[in-house]
C-alpha cells in the first residue's frame, strides 16, 4: 500500500508514558482467532523513532515483510537514552 496502517500507541509503565508504532498486516481483522506473532524492531542508541515518526517504521520495510509472512510489527520509542 502507499500508506500502510502504522499507528502510534502509548502505554503507562511505572508511571511513565511509553510510545510505540504498530503495524498490523493485511487480513488480521478477518482472523480474530489466529495467534499472530509479533516482531519488535529496536532503533539504535541515540536514535528515536518519535523524531522520524511514521518514517522510521516505513523506512525499515518491516511492514512489507509483515504482510508477506503474517506478523504484527512493533517499533518502540526509547526513553531517556534507552
Coordinates of N, CA, C and O in Angstrom, one line a residue:
X1 N 0.8 -1.2 0.0 CA 0.0 0.0 0.0 C 0.9 1.2 0.0 O 2.0 1.2 0.5
X2 N 0.3 2.3 -0.5 CA 1.0 3.6 -0.5 C 1.2 4.1 0.9 O 2.2 4.7 1.3
X3 N 0.2 4.0 1.8 CA 0.3 4.5 3.1 C -0.2 3.4 4.1 O -1.4 3.3 4.4
X4 N 0.7 2.5 4.5 CA 0.2 1.4 5.4 C -0.3 1.8 6.7 O -0.1 2.9 7.1
X5 N -1.1 1.0 7.3 CA -1.7 1.3 8.6 C -0.7 1.2 9.7 O -0.7 0.2 10.4
X6 N 0.1 2.2 9.9 CA 1.0 2.3 11.0 C 0.5 3.3 12.0 O 0.4 4.5 11.6
X7 N 0.2 2.9 13.2 CA -0.4 3.9 14.1 C 0.4 3.9 15.4 O 1.1 3.0 15.8
X8 N 0.3 5.0 16.1 CA 1.0 5.3 17.4 C 0.2 4.8 18.6 O -1.0 5.2 18.6
X9 N 0.8 4.1 19.5 CA 0.1 3.6 20.7 C 0.9 4.1 21.9 O 2.1 4.3 21.7
X10 N 0.3 4.2 23.0 CA 1.0 4.6 24.3 C 0.5 3.8 25.4 O -0.7 3.5 25.5
X11 N 1.4 3.3 26.3 CA 1.1 2.6 27.5 C 1.8 3.3 28.6 O 2.9 3.8 28.4
X12 N 1.3 3.1 29.8 CA 2.0 3.7 31.0 C 2.7 2.5 31.7 O 2.1 1.5 32.0
X13 N 4.0 2.7 31.9 CA 4.8 1.7 32.6 C 5.5 2.4 33.8 O 6.3 3.3 33.6
X14 N 5.3 1.9 35.0 CA 5.8 2.5 36.2 C 5.6 4.0 36.2 O 6.5 4.8 36.5
X15 N 4.4 4.5 35.8 CA 4.1 5.9 35.8 C 4.6 6.7 34.6 O 4.5 7.9 34.6
X16 N 5.3 6.1 33.7 CA 5.9 6.8 32.6 C 5.2 6.3 31.3 O 5.0 5.1 31.0
X17 N 4.8 7.3 30.5 CA 4.2 7.0 29.2 C 5.2 6.5 28.2 O 6.3 7.1 28.0
X18 N 5.0 5.3 27.6 CA 5.9 4.7 26.7 C 5.1 4.6 25.4 O 4.0 4.1 25.3
X19 N 5.7 5.1 24.3 CA 5.0 5.0 23.0 C 5.7 4.1 22.0 O 6.9 3.8 22.1
X20 N 4.9 3.6 21.1 CA 5.4 2.7 20.0 C 4.5 2.7 18.8 O 3.3 3.0 19.0
X21 N 5.1 2.5 17.7 CA 4.3 2.4 16.5 C 4.0 0.9 16.2 O 4.8 0.1 16.6
X22 N 2.8 0.7 15.7 CA 2.3 -0.7 15.4 C 1.9 -0.8 14.0 O 1.1 0.1 13.5
X23 N 2.3 -1.9 13.3 CA 1.7 -2.2 12.0 C 1.1 -3.6 12.1 O 1.7 -4.5 12.5
X24 N -0.2 -3.6 11.7 CA -0.9 -4.9 11.7 C -1.1 -5.2 10.2 O -1.5 -4.4 9.4
X25 N -0.8 -6.5 9.9 CA -0.8 -6.9 8.5 C -2.2 -7.0 7.9 O -3.2 -7.1 8.6
X26 N -2.2 -7.0 6.6 CA -3.5 -7.2 5.9 C -4.2 -8.5 6.4 O -3.5 -9.5 6.5
X27 N -5.5 -8.4 6.6 CA -6.2 -9.6 6.9 C -6.3 -9.9 8.4 O -7.0 -10.9 8.8
X28 N -5.6 -9.2 9.2 CA -5.6 -9.6 10.7 C -6.9 -9.5 11.3 O -7.3 -10.2 12.2
X29 N -7.7 -8.5 10.9 CA -9.0 -8.3 11.5 C -10.0 -9.4 11.1 O -10.9 -9.8 11.8
X30 N -9.8 -10.0 9.9 CA -10.6 -11.1 9.4 C -10.3 -12.4 10.1 O -11.0 -13.4 9.9
X31 N -9.2 -12.5 10.9 CA -8.8 -13.7 11.5 C -8.7 -13.5 13.0 O -7.6 -13.6 13.6
X32 N -9.8 -13.2 13.8 CA -9.7 -12.9 15.2 C -9.2 -14.0 16.1 O -8.7 -13.8 17.2
X33 N -9.4 -15.3 15.6 CA -9.0 -16.4 16.4 C -7.5 -16.8 16.1 O -7.0 -17.7 16.8
X34 N -6.9 -16.2 15.2 CA -5.5 -16.6 14.9 C -4.5 -16.0 15.9 O -4.7 -14.8 16.4
X35 N -3.5 -16.7 16.3 CA -2.5 -16.2 17.1 C -1.4 -15.6 16.2 O -0.8 -16.3 15.4
X36 N -1.2 -14.2 16.3 CA -0.3 -13.5 15.5 C 1.1 -13.3 16.1 O 1.1 -12.8 17.3
X37 N 2.2 -13.8 15.5 CA 3.5 -13.5 16.1 C 3.8 -12.0 16.0 O 3.2 -11.2 15.2
X38 N 4.6 -11.5 16.9 CA 5.0 -10.1 17.0 C 6.5 -10.0 16.8 O 7.3 -10.7 17.4
X39 N 6.9 -9.1 15.9 CA 8.3 -8.8 15.7 C 8.6 -7.3 16.2 O 7.8 -6.4 15.7
X40 N 9.6 -7.1 17.0 CA 9.9 -5.8 17.5 C 11.2 -5.3 16.9 O 12.2 -6.0 16.9
X41 N 11.2 -4.1 16.4 CA 12.3 -3.5 15.8 C 12.8 -2.4 16.7 O 12.1 -1.4 16.8
X42 N 14.0 -2.6 17.3 CA 14.5 -1.6 18.2 C 15.4 -0.7 17.4 O 16.2 -1.1 16.6
X43 N 15.3 0.6 17.7 CA 16.2 1.6 17.0 C 17.5 1.6 17.7 O 17.7 1.1 18.9
X44 N 18.6 2.2 17.1 CA 19.9 2.2 17.7 C 20.0 3.3 18.8 O 19.2 4.1 18.9
X45 N 21.1 3.2 19.6 CA 21.3 4.1 20.7 C 21.5 5.5 20.1 O 22.1 5.7 19.0
X46 N 20.9 6.5 20.7 CA 20.9 7.9 20.3 C 19.9 8.2 19.2 O 19.7 9.3 18.8
X47 N 19.2 7.2 18.7 CA 18.1 7.4 17.7 C 16.8 7.4 18.5 O 16.7 6.9 19.6
X48 N 15.8 7.9 17.9 CA 14.5 7.9 18.5 C 13.4 7.9 17.4 O 13.4 8.9 16.6
X49 N 12.6 6.9 17.3 CA 11.7 6.9 16.2 C 10.6 7.9 16.3 O 10.0 8.3 15.3
X50 N 10.4 8.6 17.5 CA 9.5 9.7 17.5 C 10.0 10.8 16.7 O 9.2 11.6 16.1
X51 N 11.3 11.0 16.5 CA 11.8 12.1 15.7 C 11.5 11.9 14.3 O 11.3 12.9 13.5
X52 N 11.4 10.7 13.8 CA 11.1 10.4 12.4 C 9.6 10.0 12.2 O 9.2 10.0 11.1
X53 N 8.9 9.8 13.3 CA 7.5 9.5 13.2 C 7.3 8.2 12.4 O 8.0 7.2 12.5
X54 N 6.3 8.2 11.5 CA 6.0 7.1 10.7 C 7.1 6.7 9.8 O 7.2 5.5 9.4
X55 N 7.9 7.6 9.4 CA 9.0 7.3 8.5 C 10.0 6.2 9.0 O 10.5 5.5 8.3
X56 N 10.2 6.2 10.4 CA 11.0 5.2 10.9 C 10.5 3.8 10.7 O 11.2 2.9 10.3
X57 N 9.2 3.6 10.8 CA 8.5 2.3 10.5 C 8.5 2.0 9.0 O 8.8 0.9 8.6
X58 N 8.2 3.0 8.2 CA 8.1 2.8 6.8 C 9.5 2.5 6.2 O 9.6 1.6 5.3
X59 N 10.5 3.2 6.7 CA 11.8 3.0 6.1 C 12.4 1.7 6.3 O 13.3 1.2 5.6
X60 N 12.0 1.0 7.4 CA 12.6 -0.3 7.7 C 12.2 -1.4 6.7 O 12.9 -2.4 6.6
X61 N 11.0 -1.3 6.1 CA 10.5 -2.3 5.2 C 9.9 -3.5 6.0 O 9.4 -4.4 5.4
X62 N 9.9 -3.4 7.3 CA 9.3 -4.5 8.1 C 7.9 -4.7 7.9 O 7.4 -5.8 7.9
X63 N 7.1 -3.6 7.6 CA 5.7 -3.7 7.4 C 5.4 -4.6 6.1 O 4.4 -5.3 6.1
X64 N 6.3 -4.5 5.1 CA 6.1 -5.3 3.9 C 6.3 -6.8 4.2 O 5.5 -7.7 3.8
X65 N 7.3 -7.1 5.0 CA 7.5 -8.5 5.5 C 6.4 -9.0 6.3 O 6.0 -10.2 6.3
X66 N 5.8 -8.1 7.1 CA 4.7 -8.5 8.0 C 3.5 -8.9 7.1 O 2.8 -9.9 7.5
X67 N 3.2 -8.2 6.0 CA 2.2 -8.6 5.1 C 2.5 -10.0 4.5 O 1.6 -10.9 4.4
X68 N 3.7 -10.1 4.0 CA 4.1 -11.4 3.3 C 4.1 -12.6 4.2 O 3.8 -13.7 3.8
X69 N 4.6 -12.4 5.5 CA 4.8 -13.5 6.4 C 3.8 -13.6 7.5 O 3.9 -14.6 8.3
X70 N 2.9 -12.6 7.7 CA 1.9 -12.7 8.7 C 2.3 -12.5 10.1 O 2.1 -13.4 10.9
X71 N 2.8 -11.3 10.4 CA 3.1 -11.0 11.8 C 2.8 -9.5 12.0 O 2.7 -8.7 11.1
X72 N 2.7 -9.2 13.3 CA 2.5 -7.8 13.7 C 3.9 -7.2 14.0 O 4.7 -7.8 14.7
X73 N 4.1 -6.0 13.5 CA 5.4 -5.3 13.7 C 5.2 -4.2 14.7 O 4.3 -3.4 14.6
X74 N 6.2 -4.1 15.6 CA 6.2 -3.1 16.6 C 7.5 -2.3 16.6 O 8.6 -2.9 16.5
X75 N 7.4 -1.0 16.7 CA 8.5 -0.1 16.6 C 8.5 0.8 17.9 O 7.9 1.9 17.9
X76 N 9.2 0.4 19.0 CA 9.1 1.1 20.2 C 10.0 2.3 20.2 O 11.0 2.4 19.5
X77 N 9.6 3.4 21.0 CA 10.5 4.6 21.2 C 11.3 4.4 22.5 O 10.8 3.9 23.5
X78 N 12.5 4.9 22.4 CA 13.3 4.9 23.6 C 12.9 5.9 24.7 O 12.1 6.8 24.4
X79 N 13.4 5.8 25.8 CA 13.1 6.7 26.9 C 14.4 7.1 27.7 O 15.0 6.2 28.2
X80 N 14.7 8.3 27.7 CA 15.9 8.8 28.5 C 17.1 8.1 28.1 O 17.9 7.6 28.9
X81 N 17.4 8.0 26.8 CA 18.6 7.4 26.3 C 18.6 5.9 26.2 O 19.6 5.3 25.9
X82 N 17.5 5.3 26.5 CA 17.4 3.8 26.5 C 16.7 3.3 25.3 O 15.8 3.9 24.8

